[in-house]
mmCIF file of C-alpha atoms in Angstrom:
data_model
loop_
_atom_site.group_PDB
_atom_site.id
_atom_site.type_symbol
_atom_site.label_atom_id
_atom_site.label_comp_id
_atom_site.label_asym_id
_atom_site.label_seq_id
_atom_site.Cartn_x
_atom_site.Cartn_y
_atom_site.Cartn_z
ATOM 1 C CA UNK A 1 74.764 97.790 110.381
ATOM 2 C CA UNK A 2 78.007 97.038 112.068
ATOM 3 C CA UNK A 3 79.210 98.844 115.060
ATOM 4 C CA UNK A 4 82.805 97.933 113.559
ATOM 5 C CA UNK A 5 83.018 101.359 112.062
ATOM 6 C CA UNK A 6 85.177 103.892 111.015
ATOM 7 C CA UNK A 7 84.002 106.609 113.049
ATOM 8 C CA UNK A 8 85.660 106.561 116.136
ATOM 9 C CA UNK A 9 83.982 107.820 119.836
ATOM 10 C CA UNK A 10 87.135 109.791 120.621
ATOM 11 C CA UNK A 11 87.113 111.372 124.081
ATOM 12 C CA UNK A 12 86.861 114.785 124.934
ATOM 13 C CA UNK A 13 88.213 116.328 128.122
ATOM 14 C CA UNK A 14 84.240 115.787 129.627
ATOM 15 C CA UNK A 15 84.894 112.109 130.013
ATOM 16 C CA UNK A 16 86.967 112.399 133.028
ATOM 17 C CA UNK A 17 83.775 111.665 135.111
ATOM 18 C CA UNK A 18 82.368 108.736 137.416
ATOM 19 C CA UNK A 19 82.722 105.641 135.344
ATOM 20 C CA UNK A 20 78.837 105.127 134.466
ATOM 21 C CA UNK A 21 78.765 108.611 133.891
ATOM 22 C CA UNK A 22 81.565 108.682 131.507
ATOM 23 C CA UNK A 23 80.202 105.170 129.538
ATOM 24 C CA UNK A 24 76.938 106.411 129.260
ATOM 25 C CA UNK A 25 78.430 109.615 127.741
ATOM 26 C CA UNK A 26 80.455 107.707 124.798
ATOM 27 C CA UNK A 27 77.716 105.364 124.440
ATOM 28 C CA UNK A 28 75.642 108.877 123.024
ATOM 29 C CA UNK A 29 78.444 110.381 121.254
ATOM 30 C CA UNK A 30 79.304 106.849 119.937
ATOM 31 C CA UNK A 31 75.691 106.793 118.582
ATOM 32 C CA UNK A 32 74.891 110.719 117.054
ATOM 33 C CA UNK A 33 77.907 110.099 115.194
ATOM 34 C CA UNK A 34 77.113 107.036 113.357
ATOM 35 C CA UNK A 35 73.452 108.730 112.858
ATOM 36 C CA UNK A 36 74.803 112.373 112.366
ATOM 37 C CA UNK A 37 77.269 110.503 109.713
ATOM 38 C CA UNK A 38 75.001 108.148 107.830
ATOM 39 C CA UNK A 39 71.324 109.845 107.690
ATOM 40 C CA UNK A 40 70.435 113.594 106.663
ATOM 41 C CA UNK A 41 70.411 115.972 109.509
ATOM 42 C CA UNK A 42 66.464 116.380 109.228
ATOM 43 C CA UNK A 43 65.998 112.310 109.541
ATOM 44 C CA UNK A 44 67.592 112.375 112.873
ATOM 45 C CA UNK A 45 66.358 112.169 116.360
ATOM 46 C CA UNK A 46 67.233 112.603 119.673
ATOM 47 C CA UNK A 47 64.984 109.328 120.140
ATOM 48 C CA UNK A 48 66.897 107.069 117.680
ATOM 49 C CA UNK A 49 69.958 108.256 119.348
ATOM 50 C CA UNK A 50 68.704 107.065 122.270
ATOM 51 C CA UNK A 51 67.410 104.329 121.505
ATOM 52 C CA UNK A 52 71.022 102.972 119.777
ATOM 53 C CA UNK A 53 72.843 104.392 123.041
ATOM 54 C CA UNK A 54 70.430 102.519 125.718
ATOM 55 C CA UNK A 55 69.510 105.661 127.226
ATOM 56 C CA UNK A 56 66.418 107.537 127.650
ATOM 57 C CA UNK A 57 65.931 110.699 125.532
ATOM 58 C CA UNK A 58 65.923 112.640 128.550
ATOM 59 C CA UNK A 59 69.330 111.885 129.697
ATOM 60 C CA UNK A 60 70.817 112.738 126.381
ATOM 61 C CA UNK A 61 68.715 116.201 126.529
ATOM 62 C CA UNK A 62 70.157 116.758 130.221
ATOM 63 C CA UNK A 63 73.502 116.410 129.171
ATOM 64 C CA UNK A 64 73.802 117.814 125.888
ATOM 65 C CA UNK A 65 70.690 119.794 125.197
ATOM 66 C CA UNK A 66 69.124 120.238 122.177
ATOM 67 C CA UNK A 67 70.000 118.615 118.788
ATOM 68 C CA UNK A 68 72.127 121.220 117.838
ATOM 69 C CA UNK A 69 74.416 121.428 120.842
ATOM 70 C CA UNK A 70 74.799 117.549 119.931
ATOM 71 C CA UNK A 71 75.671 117.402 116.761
ATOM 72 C CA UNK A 72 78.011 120.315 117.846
ATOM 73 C CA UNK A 73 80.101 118.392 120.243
ATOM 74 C CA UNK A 74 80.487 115.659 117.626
ATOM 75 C CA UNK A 75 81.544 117.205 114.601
ATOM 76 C CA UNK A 76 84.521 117.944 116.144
ATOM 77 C CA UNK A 77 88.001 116.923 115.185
ATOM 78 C CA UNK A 78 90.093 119.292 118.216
ATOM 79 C CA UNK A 79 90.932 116.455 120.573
ATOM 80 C CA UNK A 80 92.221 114.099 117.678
ATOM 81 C CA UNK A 81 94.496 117.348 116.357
ATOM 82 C CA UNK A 82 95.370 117.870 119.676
ATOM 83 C CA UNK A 83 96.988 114.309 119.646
ATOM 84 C CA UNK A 84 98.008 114.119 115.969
ATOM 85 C CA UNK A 85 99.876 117.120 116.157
ATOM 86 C CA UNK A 86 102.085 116.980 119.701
ATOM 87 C CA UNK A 87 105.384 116.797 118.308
ATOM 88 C CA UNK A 88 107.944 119.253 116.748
ATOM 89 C CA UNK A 89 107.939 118.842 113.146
ATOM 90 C CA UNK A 90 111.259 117.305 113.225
ATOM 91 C CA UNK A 91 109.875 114.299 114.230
ATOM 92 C CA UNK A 92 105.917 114.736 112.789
ATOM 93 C CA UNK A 93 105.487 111.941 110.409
ATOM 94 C CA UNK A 94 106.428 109.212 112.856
ATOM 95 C CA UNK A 95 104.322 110.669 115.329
ATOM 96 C CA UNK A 96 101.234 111.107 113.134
ATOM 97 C CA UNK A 97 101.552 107.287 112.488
ATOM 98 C CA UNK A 98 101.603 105.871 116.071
ATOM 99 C CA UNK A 99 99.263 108.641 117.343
ATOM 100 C CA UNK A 100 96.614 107.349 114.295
ATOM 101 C CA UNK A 101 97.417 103.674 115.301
ATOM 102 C CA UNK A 102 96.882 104.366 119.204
ATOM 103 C CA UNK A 103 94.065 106.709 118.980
ATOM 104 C CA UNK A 104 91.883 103.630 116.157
ATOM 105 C CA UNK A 105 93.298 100.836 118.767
ATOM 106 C CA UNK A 106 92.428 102.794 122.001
ATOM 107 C CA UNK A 107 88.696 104.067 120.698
ATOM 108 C CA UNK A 108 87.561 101.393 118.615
ATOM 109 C CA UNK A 109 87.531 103.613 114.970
ATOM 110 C CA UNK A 110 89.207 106.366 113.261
ATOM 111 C CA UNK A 111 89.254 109.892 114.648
ATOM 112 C CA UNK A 112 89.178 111.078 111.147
ATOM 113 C CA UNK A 113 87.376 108.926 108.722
ATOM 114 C CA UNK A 114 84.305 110.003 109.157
ATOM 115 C CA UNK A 115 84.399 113.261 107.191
ATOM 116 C CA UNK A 116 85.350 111.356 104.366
ATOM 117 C CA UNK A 117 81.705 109.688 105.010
ATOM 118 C CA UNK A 118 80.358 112.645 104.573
ATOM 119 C CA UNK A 119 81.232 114.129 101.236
ATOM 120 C CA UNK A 120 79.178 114.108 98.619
ATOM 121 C CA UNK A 121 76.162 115.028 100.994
ATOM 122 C CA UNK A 122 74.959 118.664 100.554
ATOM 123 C CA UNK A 123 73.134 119.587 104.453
ATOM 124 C CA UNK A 124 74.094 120.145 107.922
ATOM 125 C CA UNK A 125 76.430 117.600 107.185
ATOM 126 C CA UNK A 126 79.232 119.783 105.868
ATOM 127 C CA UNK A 127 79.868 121.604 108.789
ATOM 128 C CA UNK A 128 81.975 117.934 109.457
ATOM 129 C CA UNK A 129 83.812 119.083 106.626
ATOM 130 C CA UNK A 130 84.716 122.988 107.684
ATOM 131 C CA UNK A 131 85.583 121.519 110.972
ATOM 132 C CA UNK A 132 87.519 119.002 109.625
ATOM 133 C CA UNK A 133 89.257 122.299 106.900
ATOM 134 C CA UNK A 134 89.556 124.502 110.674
ATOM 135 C CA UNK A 135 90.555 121.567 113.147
ATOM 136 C CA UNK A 136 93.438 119.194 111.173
ATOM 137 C CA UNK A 137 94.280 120.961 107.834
ATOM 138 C CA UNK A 138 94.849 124.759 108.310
ATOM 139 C CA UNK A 139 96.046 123.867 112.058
ATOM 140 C CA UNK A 140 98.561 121.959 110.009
ATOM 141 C CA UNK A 141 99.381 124.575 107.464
ATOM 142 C CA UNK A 142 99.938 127.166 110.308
ATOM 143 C CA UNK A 143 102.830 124.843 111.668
ATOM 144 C CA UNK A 144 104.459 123.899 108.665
ATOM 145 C CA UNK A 145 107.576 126.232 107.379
ATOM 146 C CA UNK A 146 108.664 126.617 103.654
ATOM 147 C CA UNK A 147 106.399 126.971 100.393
ATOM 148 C CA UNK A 148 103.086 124.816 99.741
ATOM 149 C CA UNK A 149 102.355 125.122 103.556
ATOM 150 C CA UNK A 150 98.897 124.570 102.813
ATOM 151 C CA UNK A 151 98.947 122.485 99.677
ATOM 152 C CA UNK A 152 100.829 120.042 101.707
ATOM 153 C CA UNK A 153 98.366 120.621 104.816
ATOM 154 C CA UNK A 154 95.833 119.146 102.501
ATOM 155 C CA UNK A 155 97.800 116.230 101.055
ATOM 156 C CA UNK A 156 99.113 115.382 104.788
ATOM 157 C CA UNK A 157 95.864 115.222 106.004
ATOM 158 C CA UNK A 158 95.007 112.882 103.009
ATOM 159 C CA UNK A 159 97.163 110.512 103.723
ATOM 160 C CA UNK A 160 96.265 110.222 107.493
ATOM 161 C CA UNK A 161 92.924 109.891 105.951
ATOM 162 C CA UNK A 162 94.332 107.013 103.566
ATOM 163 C CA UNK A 163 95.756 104.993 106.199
ATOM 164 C CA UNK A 164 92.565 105.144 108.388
ATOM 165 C CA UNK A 165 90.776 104.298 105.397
ATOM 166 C CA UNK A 166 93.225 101.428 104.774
ATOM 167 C CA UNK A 167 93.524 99.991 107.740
ATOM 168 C CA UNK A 168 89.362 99.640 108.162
ATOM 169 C CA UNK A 169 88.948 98.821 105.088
ATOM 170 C CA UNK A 170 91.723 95.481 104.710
ATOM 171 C CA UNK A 171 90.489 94.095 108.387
ATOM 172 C CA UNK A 172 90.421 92.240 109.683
ATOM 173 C CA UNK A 173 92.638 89.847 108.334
ATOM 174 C CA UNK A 174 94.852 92.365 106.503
ATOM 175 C CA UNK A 175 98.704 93.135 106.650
ATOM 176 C CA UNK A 176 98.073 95.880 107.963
ATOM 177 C CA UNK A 177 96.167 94.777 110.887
ATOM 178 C CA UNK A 178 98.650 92.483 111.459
ATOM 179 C CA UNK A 179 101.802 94.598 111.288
ATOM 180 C CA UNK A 180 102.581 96.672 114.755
ATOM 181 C CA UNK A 181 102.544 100.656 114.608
ATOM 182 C CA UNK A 182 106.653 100.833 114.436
ATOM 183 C CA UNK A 183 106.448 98.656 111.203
ATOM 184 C CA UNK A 184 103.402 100.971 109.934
ATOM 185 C CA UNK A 185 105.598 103.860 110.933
ATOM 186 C CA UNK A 186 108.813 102.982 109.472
ATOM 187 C CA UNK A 187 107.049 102.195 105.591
ATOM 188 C CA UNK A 188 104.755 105.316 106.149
ATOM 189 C CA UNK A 189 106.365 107.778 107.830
ATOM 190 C CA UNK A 190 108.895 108.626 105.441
ATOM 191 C CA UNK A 191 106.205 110.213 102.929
ATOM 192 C CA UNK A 192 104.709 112.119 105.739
ATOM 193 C CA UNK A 193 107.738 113.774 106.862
ATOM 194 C CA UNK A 194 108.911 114.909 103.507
ATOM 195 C CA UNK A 195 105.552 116.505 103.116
ATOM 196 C CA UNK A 196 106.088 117.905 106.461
ATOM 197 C CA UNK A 197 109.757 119.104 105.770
ATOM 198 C CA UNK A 198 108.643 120.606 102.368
ATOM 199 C CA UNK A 199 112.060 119.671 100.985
ATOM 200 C CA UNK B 1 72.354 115.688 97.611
ATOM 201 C CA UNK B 2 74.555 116.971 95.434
ATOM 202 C CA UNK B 3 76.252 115.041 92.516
ATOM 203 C CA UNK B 4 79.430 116.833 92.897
ATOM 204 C CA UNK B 5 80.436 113.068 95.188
ATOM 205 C CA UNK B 6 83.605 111.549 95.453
ATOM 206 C CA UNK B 7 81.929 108.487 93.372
ATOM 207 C CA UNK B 8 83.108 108.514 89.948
ATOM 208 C CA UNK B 9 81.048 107.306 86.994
ATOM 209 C CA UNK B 10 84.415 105.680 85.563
ATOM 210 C CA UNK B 11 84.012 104.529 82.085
ATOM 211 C CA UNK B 12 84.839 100.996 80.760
ATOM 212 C CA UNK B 13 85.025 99.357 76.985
ATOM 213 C CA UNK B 14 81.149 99.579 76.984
ATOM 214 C CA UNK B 15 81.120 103.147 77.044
ATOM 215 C CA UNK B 16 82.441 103.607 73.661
ATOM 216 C CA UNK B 17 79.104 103.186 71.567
ATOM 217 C CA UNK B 18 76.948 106.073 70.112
ATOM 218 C CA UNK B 19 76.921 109.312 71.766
ATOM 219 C CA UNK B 20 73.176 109.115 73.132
ATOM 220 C CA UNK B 21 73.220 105.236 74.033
ATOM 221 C CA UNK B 22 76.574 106.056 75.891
ATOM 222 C CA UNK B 23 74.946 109.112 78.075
ATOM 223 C CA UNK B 24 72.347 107.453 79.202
ATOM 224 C CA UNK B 25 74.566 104.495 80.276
ATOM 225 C CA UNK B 26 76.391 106.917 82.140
ATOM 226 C CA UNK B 27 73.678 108.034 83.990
ATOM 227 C CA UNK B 28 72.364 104.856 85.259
ATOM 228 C CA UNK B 29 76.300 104.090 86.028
ATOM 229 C CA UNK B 30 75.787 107.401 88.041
ATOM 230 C CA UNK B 31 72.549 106.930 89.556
ATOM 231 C CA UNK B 32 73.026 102.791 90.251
ATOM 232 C CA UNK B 33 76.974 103.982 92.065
ATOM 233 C CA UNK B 34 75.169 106.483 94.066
ATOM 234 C CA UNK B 35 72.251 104.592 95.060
ATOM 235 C CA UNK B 36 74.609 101.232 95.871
ATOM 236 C CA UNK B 37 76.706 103.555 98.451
ATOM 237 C CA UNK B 38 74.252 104.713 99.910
ATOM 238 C CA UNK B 39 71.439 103.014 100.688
ATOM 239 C CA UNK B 40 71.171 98.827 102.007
ATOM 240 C CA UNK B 41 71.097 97.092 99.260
ATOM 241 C CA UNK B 42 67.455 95.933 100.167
ATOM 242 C CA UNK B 43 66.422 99.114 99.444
ATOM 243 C CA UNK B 44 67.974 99.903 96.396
ATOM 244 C CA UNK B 45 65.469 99.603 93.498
ATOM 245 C CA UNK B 46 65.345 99.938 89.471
ATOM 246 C CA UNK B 47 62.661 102.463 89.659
ATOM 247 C CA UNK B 48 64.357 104.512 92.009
ATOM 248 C CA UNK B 49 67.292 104.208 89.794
ATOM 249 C CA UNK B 50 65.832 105.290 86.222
ATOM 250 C CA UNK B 51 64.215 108.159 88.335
ATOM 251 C CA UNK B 52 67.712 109.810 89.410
ATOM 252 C CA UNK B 53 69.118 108.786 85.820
ATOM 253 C CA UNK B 54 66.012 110.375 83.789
ATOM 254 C CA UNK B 55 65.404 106.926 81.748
ATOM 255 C CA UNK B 56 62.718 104.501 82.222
ATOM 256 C CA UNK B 57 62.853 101.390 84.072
ATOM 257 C CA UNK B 58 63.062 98.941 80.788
ATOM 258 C CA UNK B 59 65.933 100.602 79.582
ATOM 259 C CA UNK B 60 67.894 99.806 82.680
ATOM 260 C CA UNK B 61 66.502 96.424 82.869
ATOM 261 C CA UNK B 62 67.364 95.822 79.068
ATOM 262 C CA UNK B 63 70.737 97.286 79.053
ATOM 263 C CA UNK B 64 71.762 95.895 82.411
ATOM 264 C CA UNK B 65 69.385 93.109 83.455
ATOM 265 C CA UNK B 66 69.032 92.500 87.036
ATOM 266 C CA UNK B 67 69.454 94.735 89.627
ATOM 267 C CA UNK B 68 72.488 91.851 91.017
ATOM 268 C CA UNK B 69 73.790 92.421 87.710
ATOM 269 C CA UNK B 70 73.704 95.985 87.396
ATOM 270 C CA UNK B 71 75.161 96.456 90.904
ATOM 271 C CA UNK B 72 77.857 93.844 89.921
ATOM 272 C CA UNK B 73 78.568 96.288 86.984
ATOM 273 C CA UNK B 74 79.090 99.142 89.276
ATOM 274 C CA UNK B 75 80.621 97.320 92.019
ATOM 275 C CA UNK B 76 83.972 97.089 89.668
ATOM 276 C CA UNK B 77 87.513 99.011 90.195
ATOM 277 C CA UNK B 78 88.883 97.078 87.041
ATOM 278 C CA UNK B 79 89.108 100.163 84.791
ATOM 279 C CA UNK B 80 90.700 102.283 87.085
ATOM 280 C CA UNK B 81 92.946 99.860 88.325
ATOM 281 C CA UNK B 82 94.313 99.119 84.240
ATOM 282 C CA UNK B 83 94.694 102.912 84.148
ATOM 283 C CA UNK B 84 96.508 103.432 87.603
ATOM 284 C CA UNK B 85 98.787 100.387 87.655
ATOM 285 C CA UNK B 86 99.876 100.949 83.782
ATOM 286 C CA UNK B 87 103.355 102.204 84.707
ATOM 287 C CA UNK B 88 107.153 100.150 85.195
ATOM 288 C CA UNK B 89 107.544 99.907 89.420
ATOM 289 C CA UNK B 90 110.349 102.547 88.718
ATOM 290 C CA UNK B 91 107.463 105.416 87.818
ATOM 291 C CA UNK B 92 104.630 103.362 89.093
ATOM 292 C CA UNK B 93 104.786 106.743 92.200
ATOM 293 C CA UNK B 94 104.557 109.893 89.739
ATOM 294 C CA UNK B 95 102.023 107.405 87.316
ATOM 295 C CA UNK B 96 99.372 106.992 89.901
ATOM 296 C CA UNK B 97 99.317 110.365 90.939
ATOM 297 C CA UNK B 98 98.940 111.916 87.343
ATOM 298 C CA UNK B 99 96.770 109.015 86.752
ATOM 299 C CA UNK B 100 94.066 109.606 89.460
ATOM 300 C CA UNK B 101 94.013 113.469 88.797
ATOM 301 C CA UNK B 102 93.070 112.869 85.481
ATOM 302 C CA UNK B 103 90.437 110.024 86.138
ATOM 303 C CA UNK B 104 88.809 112.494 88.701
ATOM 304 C CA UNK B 105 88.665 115.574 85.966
ATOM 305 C CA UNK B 106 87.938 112.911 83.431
ATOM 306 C CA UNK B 107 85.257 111.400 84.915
ATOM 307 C CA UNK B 108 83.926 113.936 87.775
ATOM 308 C CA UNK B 109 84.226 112.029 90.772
ATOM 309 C CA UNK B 110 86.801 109.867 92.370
ATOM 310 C CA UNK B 111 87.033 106.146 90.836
ATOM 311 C CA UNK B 112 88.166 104.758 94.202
ATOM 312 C CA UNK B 113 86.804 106.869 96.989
ATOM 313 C CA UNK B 114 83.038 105.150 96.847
ATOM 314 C CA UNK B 115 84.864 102.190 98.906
ATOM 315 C CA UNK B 116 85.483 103.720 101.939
ATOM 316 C CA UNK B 117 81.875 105.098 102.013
ATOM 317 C CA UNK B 118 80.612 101.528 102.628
ATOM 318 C CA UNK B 119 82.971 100.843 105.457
ATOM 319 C CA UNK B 120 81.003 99.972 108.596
ATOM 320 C CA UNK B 121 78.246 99.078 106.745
ATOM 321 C CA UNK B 122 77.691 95.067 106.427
ATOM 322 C CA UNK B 123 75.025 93.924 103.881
ATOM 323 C CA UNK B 124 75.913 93.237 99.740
ATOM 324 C CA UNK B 125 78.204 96.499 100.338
ATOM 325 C CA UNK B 126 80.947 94.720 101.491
ATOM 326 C CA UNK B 127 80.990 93.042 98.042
ATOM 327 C CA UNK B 128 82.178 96.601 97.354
ATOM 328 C CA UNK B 129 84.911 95.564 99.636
ATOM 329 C CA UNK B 130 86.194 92.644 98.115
ATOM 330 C CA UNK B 131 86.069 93.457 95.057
ATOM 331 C CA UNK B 132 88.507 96.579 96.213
ATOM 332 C CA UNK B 133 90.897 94.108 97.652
ATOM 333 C CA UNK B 134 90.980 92.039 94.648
ATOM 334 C CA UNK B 135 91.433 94.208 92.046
ATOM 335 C CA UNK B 136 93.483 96.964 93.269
ATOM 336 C CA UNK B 137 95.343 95.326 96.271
ATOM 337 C CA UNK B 138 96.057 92.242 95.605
ATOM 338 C CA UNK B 139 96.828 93.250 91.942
ATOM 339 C CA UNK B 140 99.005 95.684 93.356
ATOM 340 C CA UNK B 141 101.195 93.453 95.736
ATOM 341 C CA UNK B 142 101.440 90.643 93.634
ATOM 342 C CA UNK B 143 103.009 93.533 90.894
ATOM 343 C CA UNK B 144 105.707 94.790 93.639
ATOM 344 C CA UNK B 145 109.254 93.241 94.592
ATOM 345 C CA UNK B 146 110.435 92.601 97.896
ATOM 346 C CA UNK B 147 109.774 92.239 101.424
ATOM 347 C CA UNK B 148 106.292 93.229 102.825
ATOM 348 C CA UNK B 149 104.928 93.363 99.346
ATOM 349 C CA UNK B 150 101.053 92.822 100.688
ATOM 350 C CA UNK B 151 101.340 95.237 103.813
ATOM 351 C CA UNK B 152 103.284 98.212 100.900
ATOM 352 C CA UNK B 153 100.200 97.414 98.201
ATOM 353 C CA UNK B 154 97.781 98.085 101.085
ATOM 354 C CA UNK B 155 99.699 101.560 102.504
ATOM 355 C CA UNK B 156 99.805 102.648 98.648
ATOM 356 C CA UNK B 157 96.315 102.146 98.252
ATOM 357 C CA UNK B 158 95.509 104.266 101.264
ATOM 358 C CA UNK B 159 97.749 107.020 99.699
ATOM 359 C CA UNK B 160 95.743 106.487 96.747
ATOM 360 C CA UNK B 161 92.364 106.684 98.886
ATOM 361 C CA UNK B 162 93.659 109.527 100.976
ATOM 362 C CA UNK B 163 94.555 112.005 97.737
ATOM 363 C CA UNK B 164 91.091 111.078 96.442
ATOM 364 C CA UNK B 165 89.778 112.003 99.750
ATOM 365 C CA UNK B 166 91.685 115.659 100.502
ATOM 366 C CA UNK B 167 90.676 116.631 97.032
ATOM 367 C CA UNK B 168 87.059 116.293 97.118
ATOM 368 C CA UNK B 169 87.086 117.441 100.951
ATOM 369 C CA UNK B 170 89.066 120.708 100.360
ATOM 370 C CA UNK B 171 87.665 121.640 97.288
ATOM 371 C CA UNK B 172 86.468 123.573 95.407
ATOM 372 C CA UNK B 173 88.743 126.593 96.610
ATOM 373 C CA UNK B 174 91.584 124.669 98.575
ATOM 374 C CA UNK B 175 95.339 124.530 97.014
ATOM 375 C CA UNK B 176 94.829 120.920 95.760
ATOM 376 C CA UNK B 177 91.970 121.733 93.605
ATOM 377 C CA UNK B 178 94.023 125.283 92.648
ATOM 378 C CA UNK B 179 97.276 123.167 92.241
ATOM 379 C CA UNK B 180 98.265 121.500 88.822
ATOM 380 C CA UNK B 181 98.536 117.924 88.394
ATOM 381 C CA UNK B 182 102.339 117.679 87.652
ATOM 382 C CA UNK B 183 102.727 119.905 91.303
ATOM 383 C CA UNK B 184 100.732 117.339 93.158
ATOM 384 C CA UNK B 185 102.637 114.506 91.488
ATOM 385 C CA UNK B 186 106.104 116.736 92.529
ATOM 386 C CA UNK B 187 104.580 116.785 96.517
ATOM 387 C CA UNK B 188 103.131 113.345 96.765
ATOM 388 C CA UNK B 189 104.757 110.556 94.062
ATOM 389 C CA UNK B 190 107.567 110.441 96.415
ATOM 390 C CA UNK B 191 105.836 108.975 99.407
ATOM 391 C CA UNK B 192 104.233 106.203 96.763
ATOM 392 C CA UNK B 193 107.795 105.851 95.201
ATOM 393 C CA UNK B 194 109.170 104.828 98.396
ATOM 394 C CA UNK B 195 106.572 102.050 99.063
ATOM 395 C CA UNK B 196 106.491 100.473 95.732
ATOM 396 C CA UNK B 197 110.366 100.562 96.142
ATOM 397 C CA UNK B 198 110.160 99.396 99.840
ATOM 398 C CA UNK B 199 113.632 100.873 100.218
#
């Protein structure tokens, strides 16, 4: 398995720490995702997790507790939302384009794509996906004026999920790896902020 | 797991024999798509197969041959691709979104979506992959006029990926799954319209 994912190690406001500190920390969030993403709840453990973060069990216990508390802090989609949505809706789309772009560049995956991963699978698992409902698409519907608010919620969170899933999917030698965020802004944008206008 | 995936069991020319013969292709379609996204391909076996599709192992070897052979069968966007691209550029937007909501309710599942589960993972999945890029990308671009035509075929595909992907995420009680087809096709076909345009 590649570590060239789609599921990005997006930080949280705990990685502000001592360097080591903070590496060690993404190395273990970096690794329950991928396992919390690809295997059923039941299959993993805190000592596979480990084991793919280069840490001992007990560190990952001391800083995040039990299994539970872990999977909590990574089925979370609030500082990615937090990001995504900083801008008046005025000027939305563009924003949600260059903040997607920075945020895959800057963590090494997609913020996102990883509840798309999930679907299909009936356990623990879905709790990515009410998250995902909570976190990105009614925070979007609350913020949008006009009729459809949430209908297009849903289909503006689709296509952020489309051009995550694009982008990963034609690299690396795609267009779209090779085009800068202004160029991926100024083709997509335009069908973002139409949804976002509702007009 | 549930079978309620985004991985449709999209039907080709082959499908169009007697009733019975035709179900149980279906199911090892089904079972053979599931089991191919799923699991390395190392671990994907005929047995396992027949199980999850109710038949016995000889019929899948005698309608399908090989297991490289059946996964090549499933491995294949070619159907949905004839279906989705069968529109003049000048309706090619509104086309592809009626198009896809009726392949999902045809078929129960998305005929696209399986792709981005196999991102990130690199064994005979990322023949998956390439076969996405071939027949749906490249098809695509080499169909649209102007400047940027690869870079546009790849940002339409992700709107394609990303309506498949809010649908099955929000459903069954969110207002894309409560919405009509011809109302989706009013919110999103312009977005689409504008990159197969690249105006």
């Amino acid at each position: 398995m590649s570590t060239t994912d789609g599921s990005a190690p997006e930080r949280t406001a705990h990685d502000t720490g001592e360097k080591g500190a903070a590496s060690g920390r993404d190395a273990i969030v970096r690794a329950a995702r991928r396992a919390f993403t690809l295997k059923p709840y039941a299959e993993v453990t805190m000592r596979g997790i480990a084991a793919a973060a280069g840490v001992s069990p007990s560190l990952i216990v001391k800083r995040f507790g039990s299994k539970e508390a872990l999977f909590n802090t990574v089925a979370d989609f609030g500082a990615a939302a937090d990001a995504l949505f900083a801008a008046p809706p005025p000027e939305l789309g563009r924003h949600l384009v260059l903040t997607m772009v920075d945020l895959r560049d800057r963590f090494g995956g997609d913020p996102l794509l990883r509840v798309v991963f999930s679907l299909g699978i009936e356990d623990e698992r879905t709790l990515l996906r009410s998250r995902f409902r909570e976190q990105v698409t009614d925070r979007l519907a609350a913020a949008l004026q006009g009729p459809d608010a949430a209908l297009r919620a849903e289909l503006i969170a689709g296509q952020l999920l489309g051009l995550g899933a694009t982008l990963s999917l034609h690299r690396p030698d795609g267009a779209g790896a090779q085009a800068g965020a202004e160029r991926l802004a100024d083709l997509y944008a335009p069908g973002l902020q139409r949804l976002v206008d509702g007009a």
